Amino acid sequence: MGGFQEQFLRGLETTVLVAAISGTLGMLVGLAGAAAKLSRFRVLRMIADAYTTIVRGVPELLVILLVYFGGTAALTALVGSYVEVSALWAGVFSLTVVFGAYATEIFRGAIQAIPRGQTEAALSIGLAPWQTWLLVILPQMARIALPALCNLWISLLKDTSLISIVGLSDIMRVAVVGAGSMRDPLTFYLAASALYLMLTSVSLLTFRLVERRMLAPLH
Amino acid sequence: MQKLMLALALPFALAATMGLAPAFAQEPMKVTIATEGSSPPWNSTDSTGKLIGFDVDLGYELCRRMGATCTFVAQDWDGIIPALTVGKYDAIMGGMSITEKRKKTIDFSMPYAVGFNQIVMRKGLGLPPTDAKAKLNLTQMAASKQATIDTLRTALSGRTLGVLRSSNSEVVVNELFGKVATIRSYDTNENMTMDVAAGRVDGTLADFFVLKTFLESKDGDVAEFYGPMLNGGPWGPGAGIGIRKTDPQLKAAFDKAIASANEDGAIKALTEKWFGMDMSPPK
Amino acid sequence: MDIALIIESIQTLLGGVVLTLELTILSLLIGFVLSVPLAFMRASRSPWLSWPVLAYTYVFRGTPLLVQLFLIYYGLGQLAFVRESFLWLLFRDPFYCALLAFSLNSAAYTIEVFRGGIQSVPPGLVEAAQAIGLSPTKISLRIVFPLAFRTVLPSYANEVVGMIKASSLASTVTLLEITGLARKLVSETFAPYEVFIAAGAIYLGLTFLASRLFNLIELHLSGAPPDKARRPWLLKLRQAL
């Protein structure tokens, strides 16, 4: 492949890095979003609803294009002086926004699936609300949310291919550049497919193992 | 009224320039330059992911003369101007022609090279023969030129032509053949020429050297140059460096560097290295 | 932010809605038709039937749609024997390349959605149907699938919304649907936010309509009593369905 192997390796690194950062940040956004959706305050609920409705109703490609071109201007207006947004952070930010919206819905559903009695019991034995959340709700929620989170993570891995459009050298971009300059799209896109398939397979296996670990104490 | 405004504004402007100039001179300038990265020999990406080509070589040469530290980044053509205006980078060097339309959004340095463009059509379409060595400047349309264009238009009617999105070739193709041919826009020149090779489009209009590189590649033998070499018109006076309108110091610095590189033959040498001919702008 | 430009952009971009809908609806239809028999194979206990389908869904769900689209569009175009065969009549056209990629991708997701539904149908129902002498095909199509479809309707609705959004990738192979027109407009106006916000608004409208439609279908299939459907237009729609 004319020396593109090494580039593919670096592309793989970028893809994993972007997915890992966006996934982690997206989980935090999701937790905050779910808390807002279940909050007593109407304003918070409305903001969270608007966020998930808009992001889940618009193509990921458009979110990325908007963040890439609009992000710098918005941040500059917010901070008051010029802020540089690199392609990497624009990619991370837009994927976080997307991941967070879906994670919000997953966490909200998982929290609602926990019987109310659990919260009441925790509060009645004298736990503070934050302790109730941390010790009672979150661990149970994680278990319920895990399969859906696995699917979401795999979508995220695949969505990283869209950030190649804003110039980040991920697996997809290496494939596009290689296909063009070596004039051999079949080889390069097959190689990219193989790399993505490897990433999703490793993710699936990992989640299976984690799931088994988490379920073990119950049996 | 206008005079009054000017008189009021003048002290402010002076203060601003005096305040800025020393600060500007102290800092070693850092310039990020964007290029498209798939238009050899102007600019392309090698197998290690490095950007190479005439634009890149000349860019570093100009930066050396300006005493600036430069980095090149790749950006698809259709987003290259919007991303400059929002500050993703400071300059564009991608064989970009200086045009009136682009000047509404960004500034340009003086031209650093003068290129030309040509149509490439697939062989075996049964098109009437043309003189592919002739030259045609679209700036002043004489009757004889119009006749050549009309012949081309008849020959290409009903065909499908590929163009690079947001390029001047797109403007020209839409203007000259938009009514008679189907037009498809691509993100990169390489994707477009791959479709010429595959036969999804019958031909294309693009930068002469980009197409020459394609015709000399392994699947380039299915197509050939068609019609005269074109320049002028929407392509303007040549290729310039795109700079934000709010960045006049950078424009001045580039202008100075280009003038000096053109004067001592550096541009001529680099165009000969990459294009095999002298394409330096008129002095 | 230029509100007038957003409104103007929406008007231009509405011209791409037809192509977006064409791509979405046709891909969903083809995906649906492919996925019903394949979902039964996938749900079958025989590994000979189930594994090949699993391999298909695994690969198509494990790789990005963008890669699949480029493989079909640029990859197949590279092969001389494809270019010289009758298939080229289809693959020469970016529309059919996008349609093929979207249909295969949508089928892979739909198969897994339906499989879940099929496996959730109580075996007692199938046994009862066998006892009254219905043929296996009839059991599958008249009893198992309708029940399965009802169970998985919310998941299928997500797939439909996903397809509307995924159709935006057609812009990368020269098609001028909503996103394609938006990118073209950006290159003409150099005004990315206004144009992309306009495009986002149109997609939001489309996905909202699709979700509403599926909510209504769900309501209808769940057999909600008429007094729940208070609005007369809802009643009419229910009768029409």
XYZ file of C-alpha atoms in Angstrom, chain B:
283
model
C -20.204 64.793 7.148
C -17.876 62.180 5.718
C -14.930 64.496 6.182
C -15.895 65.071 9.759
C -16.100 61.329 10.403
C -12.700 60.856 8.824
C -11.186 63.604 10.905
C -12.616 62.015 14.005
C -11.488 58.534 13.049
C -7.967 59.477 12.031
C -6.449 59.899 15.506
C -7.932 56.564 16.544
C -6.539 54.809 13.510
C -3.125 56.331 14.103
C -3.166 55.347 17.740
C -4.186 51.856 16.811
C -1.395 51.373 14.285
C 1.199 52.900 16.586
C 0.042 50.693 19.407
C 0.032 47.587 17.274
C 3.135 47.973 15.169
C 5.795 47.521 17.879
C 3.967 44.554 19.448
C 3.705 43.000 16.027
C 7.408 43.424 15.300
C 8.523 41.920 18.597
C 6.740 38.598 18.303
C 8.115 36.032 15.833
C 5.162 35.555 13.521
C 3.440 32.154 13.504
C 1.423 31.465 10.375
C -0.776 28.440 9.724
C -1.429 27.907 6.026
C -4.165 25.681 4.616
C -3.994 23.847 1.332
C -6.297 21.332 -0.318
C -3.779 18.496 -0.480
C -5.070 16.556 -3.480
C -4.160 18.754 -6.440
C -0.678 17.736 -7.549
C 1.657 19.323 -8.508
C 0.218 22.417 -6.763
C -0.240 20.499 -3.521
C -0.718 16.880 -2.520
C -0.255 14.463 0.358
C 2.578 11.940 0.245
C 2.399 8.441 1.661
C 3.701 9.578 5.055
C 0.845 12.062 5.338
C 3.068 15.075 4.677
C 1.808 17.906 2.507
C 4.060 18.521 -0.494
C 3.985 20.430 -3.771
C 4.638 23.844 -5.274
C 2.330 25.680 -2.845
C 4.047 24.088 0.142
C 7.606 24.714 -1.107
C 6.847 28.308 -2.015
C 4.953 28.802 1.253
C 7.991 27.836 3.319
C 10.229 29.967 1.096
C 8.006 33.031 1.594
C 7.825 32.412 5.335
C 11.616 32.230 5.469
C 11.779 35.631 3.809
C 9.169 36.998 6.243
C 10.988 35.569 9.265
C 7.849 33.645 10.188
C 7.310 30.084 11.414
C 4.832 28.339 9.162
C 2.814 25.143 9.345
C 0.676 23.662 6.589
C -2.694 21.982 7.219
C -5.095 20.228 4.834
C -8.688 21.352 4.290
C -11.283 20.290 1.705
C -11.813 22.934 -0.937
C -15.475 23.663 -0.262
C -14.724 24.667 3.327
C -11.395 26.343 2.746
C -12.667 29.949 2.729
C -15.254 29.634 5.556
C -12.621 27.990 7.780
C -10.184 30.852 7.049
C -12.761 33.464 8.014
C -13.539 31.707 11.310
C -9.817 31.549 12.079
C -8.929 27.866 11.675
C -5.748 29.078 9.991
C -4.255 32.361 8.769
C -3.736 31.893 5.053
C -4.698 29.743 2.074
C -2.129 28.616 -0.471
C -3.798 26.146 -2.766
C -3.353 27.491 -6.255
C -6.396 29.645 -5.470
C -7.247 32.112 -8.197
C -7.791 35.715 -7.224
C -11.412 36.401 -8.126
C -13.821 39.252 -7.564
C -16.299 36.930 -5.868
C -13.780 35.614 -3.346
C -12.493 39.154 -2.761
C -15.884 39.987 -1.255
C -15.094 37.604 1.615
C -11.316 37.488 1.895
C -8.243 39.430 0.811
C -5.578 38.193 -1.558
C -1.854 38.753 -1.823
C -0.477 39.716 -5.219
C -0.447 36.735 -7.621
C 2.359 34.258 -6.933
C 1.872 32.124 -10.050
C -0.184 32.188 -13.228
C -1.667 28.866 -14.241
C -4.215 27.737 -16.778
C -6.997 25.233 -17.090
C -8.248 22.758 -19.613
C -11.031 20.320 -20.314
C -10.315 16.588 -20.244
C -12.735 14.210 -21.945
C -12.845 10.422 -22.061
C -11.593 8.914 -25.304
C -14.017 7.128 -27.621
C -16.961 9.469 -27.113
C -16.871 10.371 -30.815
C -16.270 14.068 -30.133
C -15.171 16.311 -33.009
C -11.394 16.965 -32.894
C -10.085 20.200 -31.363
C -6.728 21.936 -31.041
C -5.647 21.114 -27.482
C -2.504 23.264 -27.800
C -4.388 26.484 -28.510
C -4.782 29.110 -25.780
C -7.856 31.097 -24.959
C -8.110 33.989 -22.515
C -11.674 34.456 -21.338
C -11.175 38.018 -20.102
C -11.999 39.817 -23.343
C -14.427 37.881 -25.476
C -13.892 38.535 -29.164
C -16.093 37.012 -31.873
C -13.470 34.408 -32.824
C -13.245 33.281 -29.198
C -17.026 33.050 -28.967
C -17.009 30.768 -32.021
C -14.553 28.379 -30.324
C -16.725 28.332 -27.195
C -19.846 27.662 -29.246
C -18.159 24.696 -30.953
C -17.201 23.318 -27.536
C -20.715 23.810 -26.254
C -22.204 21.854 -29.156
C -19.637 19.074 -28.706
C -20.288 18.739 -24.961
C -24.050 19.006 -25.005
C -25.737 16.057 -23.351
C -22.506 15.025 -21.599
C -21.852 14.749 -17.865
C -19.035 16.912 -16.515
C -17.385 16.716 -13.096
C -16.065 19.811 -11.324
C -14.410 20.589 -8.014
C -16.961 22.203 -5.706
C -16.346 25.959 -5.140
C -13.657 26.102 -7.808
C -13.522 28.650 -10.614
C -13.781 25.791 -13.043
C -17.196 25.175 -11.515
C -18.144 28.774 -12.287
C -16.856 28.489 -15.858
C -18.494 25.120 -16.501
C -21.814 26.355 -15.123
C -21.596 29.477 -17.249
C -20.454 27.884 -20.501
C -22.042 24.430 -20.372
C -24.567 24.576 -17.508
C -27.522 24.652 -19.888
C -26.409 21.793 -22.138
C -24.540 19.356 -19.867
C -25.161 17.596 -16.532
C -22.764 18.853 -13.873
C -21.581 16.984 -10.768
C -19.574 18.585 -7.946
C -16.833 16.764 -6.033
C -15.015 17.350 -2.746
C -11.553 16.577 -4.100
C -9.869 16.565 -7.499
C -8.755 12.973 -6.982
C -12.271 11.684 -6.351
C -13.344 13.570 -9.445
C -10.647 12.145 -11.713
C -11.373 8.663 -10.337
C -14.902 9.105 -11.650
C -13.571 10.252 -15.029
C -11.513 7.032 -15.096
C -14.532 4.971 -14.040
C -16.726 6.669 -16.629
C -19.315 8.091 -14.235
C -18.606 11.460 -15.789
C -17.526 11.997 -19.397
C -15.015 14.677 -18.598
C -14.014 17.590 -16.445
C -12.588 21.072 -16.454
C -9.817 21.734 -13.937
C -6.332 23.056 -13.460
C -4.105 21.961 -16.363
C -1.406 20.420 -14.148
C -3.842 18.565 -11.920
C -5.266 16.965 -15.044
C -1.839 16.345 -16.572
C -0.872 14.422 -13.432
C -4.080 12.400 -13.778
C -3.551 11.656 -17.480
C -0.021 10.431 -16.714
C -1.242 8.177 -13.864
C -2.020 4.491 -14.341
C -5.676 4.995 -15.205
C -5.207 8.220 -17.126
C -5.011 6.635 -20.572
C -8.802 6.539 -20.892
C -8.969 10.309 -21.320
C -7.282 13.188 -23.134
C -7.136 16.983 -23.211
C -9.948 18.557 -25.191
C -10.342 22.102 -26.415
C -8.027 25.069 -25.789
C -6.098 25.895 -22.640
C -8.183 28.445 -20.729
C -7.385 31.282 -18.372
C -8.488 34.822 -17.508
C -12.201 35.480 -17.018
C -13.399 34.062 -13.709
C -9.878 32.802 -12.982
C -8.636 36.370 -12.641
C -4.983 37.435 -12.741
C -3.534 34.232 -11.232
C -3.128 32.323 -7.981
C -2.827 34.358 -4.782
C -2.587 33.732 -1.072
C -5.954 34.032 0.658
C -5.859 36.126 3.848
C -8.546 37.361 6.244
C -9.663 40.932 5.568
C -8.841 41.762 9.188
C -5.201 40.789 8.702
C -3.616 43.558 6.556
C -0.174 43.139 8.165
C 0.000 39.529 7.004
C -1.055 40.539 3.497
C 1.644 43.210 3.402
C 4.251 40.732 4.617
C 3.279 38.150 1.997
C 3.199 40.788 -0.775
C 6.703 41.882 0.121
C 7.979 38.292 0.207
C 6.331 37.404 -3.116
C 7.767 40.493 -4.816
C 11.253 39.653 -3.598
C 10.963 35.944 -4.513
C 9.717 36.915 -7.967
C 12.494 39.463 -8.395
C 15.385 37.110 -7.655
C 13.964 34.156 -9.621
C 12.987 31.929 -6.686
C 9.403 31.599 -7.942
C 10.593 30.857 -11.471
C 12.882 28.114 -10.148
C 10.121 26.528 -8.035
C 7.557 26.602 -10.860
C 10.105 24.941 -13.134
C 10.794 22.316 -10.468
C 7.124 21.397 -9.986
C 5.455 22.265 -13.323
C 8.346 21.898 -15.744
C 7.810 25.449 -17.034
C 8.034 29.073 -15.954
C 4.719 30.159 -14.436
C 5.986 33.101 -12.420
C 3.706 36.172 -12.418
C 4.615 39.227 -14.542
C 7.107 41.418 -12.649
